[in-house]
Each structure stands twice: as C-alpha cells, then as structure tokens.
mmCIF file of C-alpha atoms in Angstrom:
data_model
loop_
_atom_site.group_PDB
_atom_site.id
_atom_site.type_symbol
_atom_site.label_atom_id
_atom_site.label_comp_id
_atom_site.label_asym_id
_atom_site.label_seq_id
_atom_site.Cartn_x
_atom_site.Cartn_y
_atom_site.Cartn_z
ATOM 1 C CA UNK H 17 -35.409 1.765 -4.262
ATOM 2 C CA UNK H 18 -36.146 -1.842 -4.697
ATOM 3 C CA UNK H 19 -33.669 -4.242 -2.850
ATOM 4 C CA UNK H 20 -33.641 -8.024 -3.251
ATOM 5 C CA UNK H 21 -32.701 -9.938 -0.220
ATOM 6 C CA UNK H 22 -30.889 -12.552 -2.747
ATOM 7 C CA UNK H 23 -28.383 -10.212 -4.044
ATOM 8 C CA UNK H 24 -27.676 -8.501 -1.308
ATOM 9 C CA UNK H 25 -27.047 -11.815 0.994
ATOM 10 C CA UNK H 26 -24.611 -13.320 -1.808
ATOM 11 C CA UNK H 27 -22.781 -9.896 -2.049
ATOM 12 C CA UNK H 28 -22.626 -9.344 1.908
ATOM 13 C CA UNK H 29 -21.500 -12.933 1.987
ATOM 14 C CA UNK H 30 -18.290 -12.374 -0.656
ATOM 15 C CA UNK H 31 -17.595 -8.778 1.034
ATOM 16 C CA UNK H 32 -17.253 -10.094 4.600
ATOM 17 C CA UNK H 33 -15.630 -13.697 3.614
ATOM 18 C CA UNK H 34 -12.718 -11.014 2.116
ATOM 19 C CA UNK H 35 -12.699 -9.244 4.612
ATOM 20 C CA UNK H 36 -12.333 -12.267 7.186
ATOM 21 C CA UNK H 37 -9.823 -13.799 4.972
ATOM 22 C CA UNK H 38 -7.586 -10.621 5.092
ATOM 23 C CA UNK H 39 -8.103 -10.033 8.327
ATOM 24 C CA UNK H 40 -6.920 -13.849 9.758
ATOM 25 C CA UNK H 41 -4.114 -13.471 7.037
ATOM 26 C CA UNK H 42 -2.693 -9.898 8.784
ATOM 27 C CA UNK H 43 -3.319 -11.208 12.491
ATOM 28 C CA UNK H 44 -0.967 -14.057 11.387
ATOM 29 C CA UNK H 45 -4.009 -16.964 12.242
ATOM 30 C CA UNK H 46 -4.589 -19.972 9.684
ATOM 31 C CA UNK H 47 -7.557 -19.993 7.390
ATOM 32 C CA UNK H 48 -9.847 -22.132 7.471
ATOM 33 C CA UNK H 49 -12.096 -22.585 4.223
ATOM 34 C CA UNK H 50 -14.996 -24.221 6.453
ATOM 35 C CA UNK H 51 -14.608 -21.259 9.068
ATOM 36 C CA UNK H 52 -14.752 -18.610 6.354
ATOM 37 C CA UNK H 53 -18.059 -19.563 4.273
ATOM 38 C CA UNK H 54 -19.786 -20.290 7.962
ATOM 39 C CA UNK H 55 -18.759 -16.390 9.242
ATOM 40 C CA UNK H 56 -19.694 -15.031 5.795
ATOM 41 C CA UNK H 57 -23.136 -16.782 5.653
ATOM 42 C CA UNK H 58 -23.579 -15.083 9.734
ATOM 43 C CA UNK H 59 -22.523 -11.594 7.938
ATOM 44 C CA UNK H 60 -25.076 -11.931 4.578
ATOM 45 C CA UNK H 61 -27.490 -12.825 6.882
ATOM 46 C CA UNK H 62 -26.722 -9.967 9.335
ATOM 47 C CA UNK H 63 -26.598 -7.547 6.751
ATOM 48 C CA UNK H 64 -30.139 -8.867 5.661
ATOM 49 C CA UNK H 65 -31.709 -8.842 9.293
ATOM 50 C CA UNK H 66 -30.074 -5.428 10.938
ATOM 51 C CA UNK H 67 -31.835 -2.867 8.663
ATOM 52 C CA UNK H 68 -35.351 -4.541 9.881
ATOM 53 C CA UNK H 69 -34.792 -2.586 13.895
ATOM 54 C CA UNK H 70 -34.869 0.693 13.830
ATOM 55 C CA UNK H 71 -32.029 1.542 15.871
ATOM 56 C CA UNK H 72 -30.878 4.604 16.597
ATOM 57 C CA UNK H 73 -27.150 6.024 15.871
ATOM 58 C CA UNK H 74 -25.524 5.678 18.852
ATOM 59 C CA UNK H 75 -26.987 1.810 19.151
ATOM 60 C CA UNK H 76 -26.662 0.825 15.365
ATOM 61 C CA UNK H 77 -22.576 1.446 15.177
ATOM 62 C CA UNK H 78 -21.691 -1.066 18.930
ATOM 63 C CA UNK H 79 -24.493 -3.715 17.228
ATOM 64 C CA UNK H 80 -22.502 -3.733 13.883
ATOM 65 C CA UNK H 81 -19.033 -3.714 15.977
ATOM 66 C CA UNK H 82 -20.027 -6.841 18.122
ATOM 67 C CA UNK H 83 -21.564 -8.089 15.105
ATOM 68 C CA UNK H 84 -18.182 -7.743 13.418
ATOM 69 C CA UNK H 85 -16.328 -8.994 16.446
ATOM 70 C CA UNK H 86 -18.539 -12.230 16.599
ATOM 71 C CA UNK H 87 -17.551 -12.698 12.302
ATOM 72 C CA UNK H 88 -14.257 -13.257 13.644
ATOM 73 C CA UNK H 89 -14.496 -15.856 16.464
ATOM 74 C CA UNK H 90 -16.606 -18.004 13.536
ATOM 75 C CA UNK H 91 -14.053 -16.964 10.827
ATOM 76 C CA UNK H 92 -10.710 -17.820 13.400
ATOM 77 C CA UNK H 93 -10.616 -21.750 15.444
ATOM 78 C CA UNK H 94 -9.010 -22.408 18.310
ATOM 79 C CA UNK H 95 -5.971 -19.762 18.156
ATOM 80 C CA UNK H 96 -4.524 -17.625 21.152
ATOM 81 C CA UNK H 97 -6.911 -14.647 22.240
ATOM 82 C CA UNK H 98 -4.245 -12.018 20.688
ATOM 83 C CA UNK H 99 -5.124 -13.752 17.212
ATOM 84 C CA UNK H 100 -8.764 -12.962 18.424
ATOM 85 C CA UNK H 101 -7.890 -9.388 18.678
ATOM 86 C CA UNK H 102 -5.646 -8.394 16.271
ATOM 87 C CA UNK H 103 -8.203 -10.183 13.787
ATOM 88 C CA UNK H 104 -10.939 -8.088 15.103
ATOM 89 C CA UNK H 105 -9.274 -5.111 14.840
ATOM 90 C CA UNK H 106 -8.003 -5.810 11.230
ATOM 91 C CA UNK H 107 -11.285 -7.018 10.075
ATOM 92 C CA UNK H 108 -13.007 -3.208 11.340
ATOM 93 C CA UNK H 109 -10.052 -1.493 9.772
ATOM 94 C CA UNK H 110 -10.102 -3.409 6.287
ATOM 95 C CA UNK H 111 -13.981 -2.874 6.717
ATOM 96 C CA UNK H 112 -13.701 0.755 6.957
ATOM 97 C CA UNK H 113 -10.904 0.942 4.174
ATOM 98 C CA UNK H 114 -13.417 -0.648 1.378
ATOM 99 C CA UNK H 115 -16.192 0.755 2.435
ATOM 100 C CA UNK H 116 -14.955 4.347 2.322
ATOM 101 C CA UNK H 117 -13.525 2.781 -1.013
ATOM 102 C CA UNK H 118 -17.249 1.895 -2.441
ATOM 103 C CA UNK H 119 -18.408 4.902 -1.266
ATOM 104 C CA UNK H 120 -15.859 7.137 -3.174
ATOM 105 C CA UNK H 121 -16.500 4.972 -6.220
ATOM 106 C CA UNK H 122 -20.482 5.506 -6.045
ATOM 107 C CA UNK H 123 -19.883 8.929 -5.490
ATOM 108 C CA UNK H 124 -17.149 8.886 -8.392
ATOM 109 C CA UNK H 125 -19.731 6.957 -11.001
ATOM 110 C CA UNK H 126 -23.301 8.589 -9.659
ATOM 111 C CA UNK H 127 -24.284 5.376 -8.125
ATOM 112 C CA UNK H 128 -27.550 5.973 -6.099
ATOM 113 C CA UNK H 129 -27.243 4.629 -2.544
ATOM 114 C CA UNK H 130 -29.181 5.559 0.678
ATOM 115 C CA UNK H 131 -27.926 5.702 3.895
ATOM 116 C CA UNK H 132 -29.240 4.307 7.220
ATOM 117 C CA UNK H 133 -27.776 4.066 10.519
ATOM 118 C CA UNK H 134 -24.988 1.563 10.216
ATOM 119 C CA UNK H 135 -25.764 0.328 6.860
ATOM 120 C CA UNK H 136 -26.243 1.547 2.648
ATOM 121 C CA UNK H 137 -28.446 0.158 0.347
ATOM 122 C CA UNK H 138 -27.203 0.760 -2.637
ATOM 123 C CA UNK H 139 -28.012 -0.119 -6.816
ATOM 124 C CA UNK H 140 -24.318 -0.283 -7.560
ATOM 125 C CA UNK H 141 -23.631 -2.566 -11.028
ATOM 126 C CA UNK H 142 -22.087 -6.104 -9.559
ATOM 127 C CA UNK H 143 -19.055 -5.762 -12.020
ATOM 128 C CA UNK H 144 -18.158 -2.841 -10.172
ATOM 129 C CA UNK H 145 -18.868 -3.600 -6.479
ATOM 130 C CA UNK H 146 -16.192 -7.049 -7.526
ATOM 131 C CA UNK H 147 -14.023 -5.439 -9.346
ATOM 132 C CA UNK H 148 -12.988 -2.969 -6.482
ATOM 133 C CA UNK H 149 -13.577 -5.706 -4.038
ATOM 134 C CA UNK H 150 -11.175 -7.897 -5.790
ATOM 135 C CA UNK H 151 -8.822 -4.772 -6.514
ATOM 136 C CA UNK H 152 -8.704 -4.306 -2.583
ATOM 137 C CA UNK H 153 -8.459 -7.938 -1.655
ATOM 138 C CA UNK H 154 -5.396 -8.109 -3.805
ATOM 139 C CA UNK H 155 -3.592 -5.277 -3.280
ATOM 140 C CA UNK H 156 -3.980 -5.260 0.963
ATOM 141 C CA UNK H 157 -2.865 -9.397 0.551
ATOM 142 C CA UNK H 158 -0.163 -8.435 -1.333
ATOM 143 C CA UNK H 159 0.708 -5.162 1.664
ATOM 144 C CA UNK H 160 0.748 -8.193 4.090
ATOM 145 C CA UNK H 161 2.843 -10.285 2.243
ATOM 146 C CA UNK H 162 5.420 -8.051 2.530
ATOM 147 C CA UNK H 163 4.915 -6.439 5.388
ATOM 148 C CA UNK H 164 5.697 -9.398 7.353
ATOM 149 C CA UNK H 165 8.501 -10.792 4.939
ATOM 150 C CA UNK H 166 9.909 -7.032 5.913
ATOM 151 C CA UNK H 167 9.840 -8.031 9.740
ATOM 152 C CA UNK H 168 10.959 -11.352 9.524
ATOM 153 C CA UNK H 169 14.214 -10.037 7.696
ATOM 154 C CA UNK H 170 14.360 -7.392 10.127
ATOM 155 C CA UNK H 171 14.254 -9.249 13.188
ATOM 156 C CA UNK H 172 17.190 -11.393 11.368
ATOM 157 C CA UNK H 173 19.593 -8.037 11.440
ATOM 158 C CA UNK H 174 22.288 -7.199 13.725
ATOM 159 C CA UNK H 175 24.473 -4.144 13.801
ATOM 160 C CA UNK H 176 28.309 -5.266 13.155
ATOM 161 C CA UNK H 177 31.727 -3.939 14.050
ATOM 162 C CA UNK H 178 34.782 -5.430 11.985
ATOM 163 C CA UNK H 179 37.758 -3.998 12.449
ATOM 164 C CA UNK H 180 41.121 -5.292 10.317
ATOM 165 C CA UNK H 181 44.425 -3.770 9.972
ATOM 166 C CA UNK H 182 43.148 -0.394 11.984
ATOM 167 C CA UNK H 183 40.224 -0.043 9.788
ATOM 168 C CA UNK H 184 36.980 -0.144 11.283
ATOM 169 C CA UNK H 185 33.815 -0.165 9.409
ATOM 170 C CA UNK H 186 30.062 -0.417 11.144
ATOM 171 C CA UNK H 187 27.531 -3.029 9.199
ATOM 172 C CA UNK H 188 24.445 -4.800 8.902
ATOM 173 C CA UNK H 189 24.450 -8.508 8.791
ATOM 174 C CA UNK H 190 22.089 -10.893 8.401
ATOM 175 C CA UNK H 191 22.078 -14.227 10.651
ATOM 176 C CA UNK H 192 20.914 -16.289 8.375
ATOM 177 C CA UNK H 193 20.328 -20.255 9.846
ATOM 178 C CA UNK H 194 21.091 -21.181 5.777
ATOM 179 C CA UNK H 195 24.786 -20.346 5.925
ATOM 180 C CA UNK H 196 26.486 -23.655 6.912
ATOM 181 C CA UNK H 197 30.009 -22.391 5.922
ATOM 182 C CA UNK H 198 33.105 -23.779 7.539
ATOM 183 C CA UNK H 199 36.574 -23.483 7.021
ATOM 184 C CA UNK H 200 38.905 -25.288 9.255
ATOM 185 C CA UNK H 201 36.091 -26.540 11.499
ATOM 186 C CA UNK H 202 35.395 -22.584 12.305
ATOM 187 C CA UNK H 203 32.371 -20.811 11.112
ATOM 188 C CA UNK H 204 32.970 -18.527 8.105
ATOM 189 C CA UNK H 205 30.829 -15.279 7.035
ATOM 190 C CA UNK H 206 30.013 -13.682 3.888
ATOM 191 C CA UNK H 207 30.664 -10.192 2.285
ATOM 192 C CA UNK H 208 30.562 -8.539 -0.613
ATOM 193 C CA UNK H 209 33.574 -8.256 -2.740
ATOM 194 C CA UNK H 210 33.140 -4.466 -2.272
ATOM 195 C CA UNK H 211 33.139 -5.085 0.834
ATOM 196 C CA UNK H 212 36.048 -7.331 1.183
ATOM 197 C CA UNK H 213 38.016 -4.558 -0.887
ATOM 198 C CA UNK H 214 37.151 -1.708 2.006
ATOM 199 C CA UNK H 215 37.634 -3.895 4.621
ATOM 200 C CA UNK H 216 41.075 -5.814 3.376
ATOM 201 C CA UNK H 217 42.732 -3.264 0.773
ATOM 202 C CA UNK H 218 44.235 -4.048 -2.444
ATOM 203 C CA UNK H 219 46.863 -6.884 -1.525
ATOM 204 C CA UNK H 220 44.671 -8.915 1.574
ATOM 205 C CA UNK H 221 46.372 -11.771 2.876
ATOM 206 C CA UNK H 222 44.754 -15.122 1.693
ATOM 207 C CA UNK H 223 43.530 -17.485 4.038
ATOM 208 C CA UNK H 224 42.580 -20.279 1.673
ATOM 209 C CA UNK H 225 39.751 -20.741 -0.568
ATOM 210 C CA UNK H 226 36.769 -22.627 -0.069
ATOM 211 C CA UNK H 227 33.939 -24.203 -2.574
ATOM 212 C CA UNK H 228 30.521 -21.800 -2.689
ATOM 213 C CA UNK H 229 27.072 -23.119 -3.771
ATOM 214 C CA UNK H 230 24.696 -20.633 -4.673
ATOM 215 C CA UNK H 231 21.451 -19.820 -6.664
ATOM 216 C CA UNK H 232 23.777 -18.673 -9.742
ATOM 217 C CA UNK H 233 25.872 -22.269 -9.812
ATOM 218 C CA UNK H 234 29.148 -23.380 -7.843
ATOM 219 C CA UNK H 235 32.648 -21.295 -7.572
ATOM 220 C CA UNK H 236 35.662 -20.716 -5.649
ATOM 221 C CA UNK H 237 35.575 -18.094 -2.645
ATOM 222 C CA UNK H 238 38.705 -16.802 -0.929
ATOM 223 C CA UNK H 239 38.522 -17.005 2.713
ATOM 224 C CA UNK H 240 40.388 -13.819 4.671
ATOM 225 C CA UNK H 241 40.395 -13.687 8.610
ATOM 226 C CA UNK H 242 39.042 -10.500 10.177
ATOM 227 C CA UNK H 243 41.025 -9.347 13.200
ATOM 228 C CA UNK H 244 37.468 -9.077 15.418
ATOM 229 C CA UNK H 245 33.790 -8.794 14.753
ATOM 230 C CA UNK H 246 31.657 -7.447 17.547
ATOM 231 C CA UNK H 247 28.057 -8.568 17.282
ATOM 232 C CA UNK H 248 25.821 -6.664 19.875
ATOM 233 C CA UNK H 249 27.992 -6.989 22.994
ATOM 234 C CA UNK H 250 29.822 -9.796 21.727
ATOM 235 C CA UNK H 251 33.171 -9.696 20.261
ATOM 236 C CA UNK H 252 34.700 -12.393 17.908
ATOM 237 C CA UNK H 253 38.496 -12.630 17.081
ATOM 238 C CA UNK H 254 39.867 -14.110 13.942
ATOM 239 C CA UNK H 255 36.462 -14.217 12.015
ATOM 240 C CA UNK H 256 36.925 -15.921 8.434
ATOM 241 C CA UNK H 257 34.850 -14.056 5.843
ATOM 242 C CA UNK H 258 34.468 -15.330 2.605
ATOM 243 C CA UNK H 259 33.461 -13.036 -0.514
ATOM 244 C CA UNK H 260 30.455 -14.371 -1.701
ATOM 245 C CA UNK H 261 26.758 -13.229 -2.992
ATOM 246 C CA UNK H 262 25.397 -10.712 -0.555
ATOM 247 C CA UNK H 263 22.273 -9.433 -2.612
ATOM 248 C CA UNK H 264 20.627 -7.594 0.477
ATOM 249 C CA UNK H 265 19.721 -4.058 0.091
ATOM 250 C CA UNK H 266 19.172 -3.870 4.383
ATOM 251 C CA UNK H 267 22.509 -5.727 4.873
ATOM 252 C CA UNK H 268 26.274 -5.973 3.776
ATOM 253 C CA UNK H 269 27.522 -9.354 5.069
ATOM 254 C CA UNK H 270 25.635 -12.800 5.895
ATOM 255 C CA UNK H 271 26.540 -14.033 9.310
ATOM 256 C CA UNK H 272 26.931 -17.470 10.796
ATOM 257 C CA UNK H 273 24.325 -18.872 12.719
ATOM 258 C CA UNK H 274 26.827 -19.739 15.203
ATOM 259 C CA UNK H 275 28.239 -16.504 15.651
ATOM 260 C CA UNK H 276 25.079 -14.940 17.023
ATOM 261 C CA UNK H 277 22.532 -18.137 18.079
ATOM 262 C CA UNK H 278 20.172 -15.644 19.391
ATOM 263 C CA UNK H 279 19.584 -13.950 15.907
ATOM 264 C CA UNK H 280 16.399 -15.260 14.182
ATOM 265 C CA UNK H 281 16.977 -17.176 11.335
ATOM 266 C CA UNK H 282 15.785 -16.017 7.879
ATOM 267 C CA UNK H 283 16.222 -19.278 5.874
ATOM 268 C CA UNK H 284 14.665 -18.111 2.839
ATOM 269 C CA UNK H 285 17.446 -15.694 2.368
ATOM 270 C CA UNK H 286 20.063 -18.786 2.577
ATOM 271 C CA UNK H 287 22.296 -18.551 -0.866
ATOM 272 C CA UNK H 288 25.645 -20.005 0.234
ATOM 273 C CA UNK H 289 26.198 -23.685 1.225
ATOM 274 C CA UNK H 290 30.183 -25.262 1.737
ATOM 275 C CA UNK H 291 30.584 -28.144 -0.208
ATOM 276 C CA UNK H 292 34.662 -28.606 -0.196
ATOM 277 C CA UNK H 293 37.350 -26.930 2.033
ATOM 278 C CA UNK H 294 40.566 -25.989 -0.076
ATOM 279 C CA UNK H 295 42.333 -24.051 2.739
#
C-alpha cells in the first residue's frame, strides 16, 4: 500500500482540528481559531512521524494518549486546569467515537486499511472519510448544544408548593431573571391558564389585571393571589400569579427572580415583561 505523506498530513490535520474543536466546545473552554490550526498542524505531523518507531503495543497506546493530551494544551489558552481535563478527556472519547465510526464504515464499504500499533493506514476515498467526519462533527455539536441548554434550564428549576382555598398542588417552576412582573410594588408569577383553573376553580377571585408583553404581542393578564407558595424551605404568603404563556414542557409556572434569588437565572427563557399595572 502506497501512502503519501501529503494526504495523510492534510487529513490528520482536519480530523484532529474537529476533534479539538468539539472537544473545547463540550469542556465549556473558548475556541480559538489560531490555537486550533497550530494543535492540528502538531497532530498531522504526529500522525506522519509516529508510524516511523517501531513501538511496541503496550508503548504505542500512552505515546498516542500524551500525544493527544499535549493537542489539547495547544488547542485550549490560558483556561482553568479542569478545562484542561475535561478537554482531554472529551477529545480521547470523540477520538474513539469516529474512529470506531471509520472503521465500521471501511469495514461496511470494503475499504482496505492496515493496522499498526496505535495507528491505520488506510486507502479510504476522501469524499467518504469527510463526509462521516462532517456527519460526526455535526451531529456531536449539535448533542452539546443541547446538552448544556438542558442543564442550564435545569439548574433554573425548583420544586413548588401552592396551596389556595385547601387545594394543594406540587410544581415545577422556573426562576427565570427575565420576569420583571409587578403588581402593587410585589413580585408577581406566571401560570398556565390550566393551571390557574386547578389551582383557583371556576369563579377565582380577581385581584386586578395587569399589561403582559410577550413573544406573541401585548394582552391583558388577570392577577389572583395565592394563599402561600413554598419554594425549597421557603414559604411565601399572598403570592400574585398572573396567567400568562408558560410554554415549558419541564415546568408549570415562571417564578420571580425575587422570590427565590438563589435560583439561576435562565434569561433566554424570559417571555413576560410588565409594561402597565391596572390593579
């Protein structure tokens, strides 16, 4: 099998900078364009060099690790040492996950490839080794997109008690830092008018009405007062809830920042502003 040092440098370079970029995207570090093509030049040129000793197995796999592991501190700058690590790790996992990708796919498609300690050389058609690449690269970007946005909302969740005219009813509720809603200079949450209907009956008594802005345009809310609301270990009498937009599928009412300060705000879920009190 003829190999050309060329090819394979420019297609060890594009694997690894992938790999580096997914990897400093999942340990949460910033990417640096600069960092990236300097780490995936070291890696083409690794890949080029490390088939020339003739190591055995149980040296070849701890060279490629710490070969990996030094990829990283080129591809991350000046971040905490956890960013180091988690980066490391992610960059051996993702490794792993498109190379036992590759190998499936030259198995799939009859691709000749040999297999040395540590490395394959391989006559695999470039349209294939990108497409898969850029399948991966994709797909795992998109897992740790939402991954995080998962945890961020998550972290923004409390467990809720209300409890109104002897009813009691156990929620979720998101503290979200958006909701700026006040109704006679008190705080004011937000539920669902399905909610508002389990938690208030048919004939509620009306506390006044306020003015809602929200991603669907501008309209009156009725404001009711909830006889307590116990966040955690905290317990809040006389809440005003307002039926509004509560679009969550992890959550039934959108709390007031200043109801529960310690709650991390999730900003991007923000849908309700007050812009006029009628109470």
């Amino acid at each position: 099998m003829q190999v050309y040092w060329e090819y394979a440098f420019a297609e060890n370079c594009l694997l690894d900078g992938l790999l580096l970029y997914l990897a400093v995207r999942a340990a949460r570090g910033r990417v640096r364009p600069l960092n990236l093509i300097v780490a995936s030049a070291a890696g083409g040129g690794e890949a080029l060099l490390f088939p020339l000793f003739s190591l055995p197995v149980w040296g070849a796999y701890p060279v490629k690790f710490a070969g990996g592991i030094l990829l990283v501190l080129l591809a991350v700058s000046k971040a905490k040492p956890k960013t180091y690590v988690a980066a490391s790790a992610f960059f051996l996992l993702f490794t792993f996950a498109l190379g036992g990708l590759l190998t499936a796919a030259y198995s799939f498609f009859n691709v000749e490839y040999a297999e040395g300690n540590g490395y394959y050389i391989e006559s695999a058609p470039v349209a294939l080794v990108l497409a898969l690449a850029g399948i991966f690269t994709v797909t795992t970007a998109k897992g740790i997109s939402l991954l995080y946005k998962s945890v961020k909302l998550q972290r923004g969740i409390a467990s809720c008690t209300l409890e109104c005219g002897g009813r009691q009813f156990h929620w979720k509720g998101l503290c979200d830092s958006g909701n700026l809603l006040s109704f006679r200079g008190d705080p004011v949450c937000v539920i669902s008018p399905a909610g508002a209907f389990a938690l208030f009956g048919r004939s509620p008594s009306l506390a006044g009405r306020i003015t809602l802005k929200t991603v669907n345009g501008t309209r009156d809310a009725p404001v009711f007062v909830c006889d307590k609301l116990k966040i955690g270990s905290v317990t809040k009498e006389n809440v005003y809830l307002a039926v509004g937009e509560v679009s969550g599928k992890h959550y039934q009412m959108i709390l007031h920042t200043a109801l529960m300060e310690e709650c991390d705000g999730s900003s991007g879920i923000a849908q309700t502003t007050v812009t006029e009190d009628k109470g």
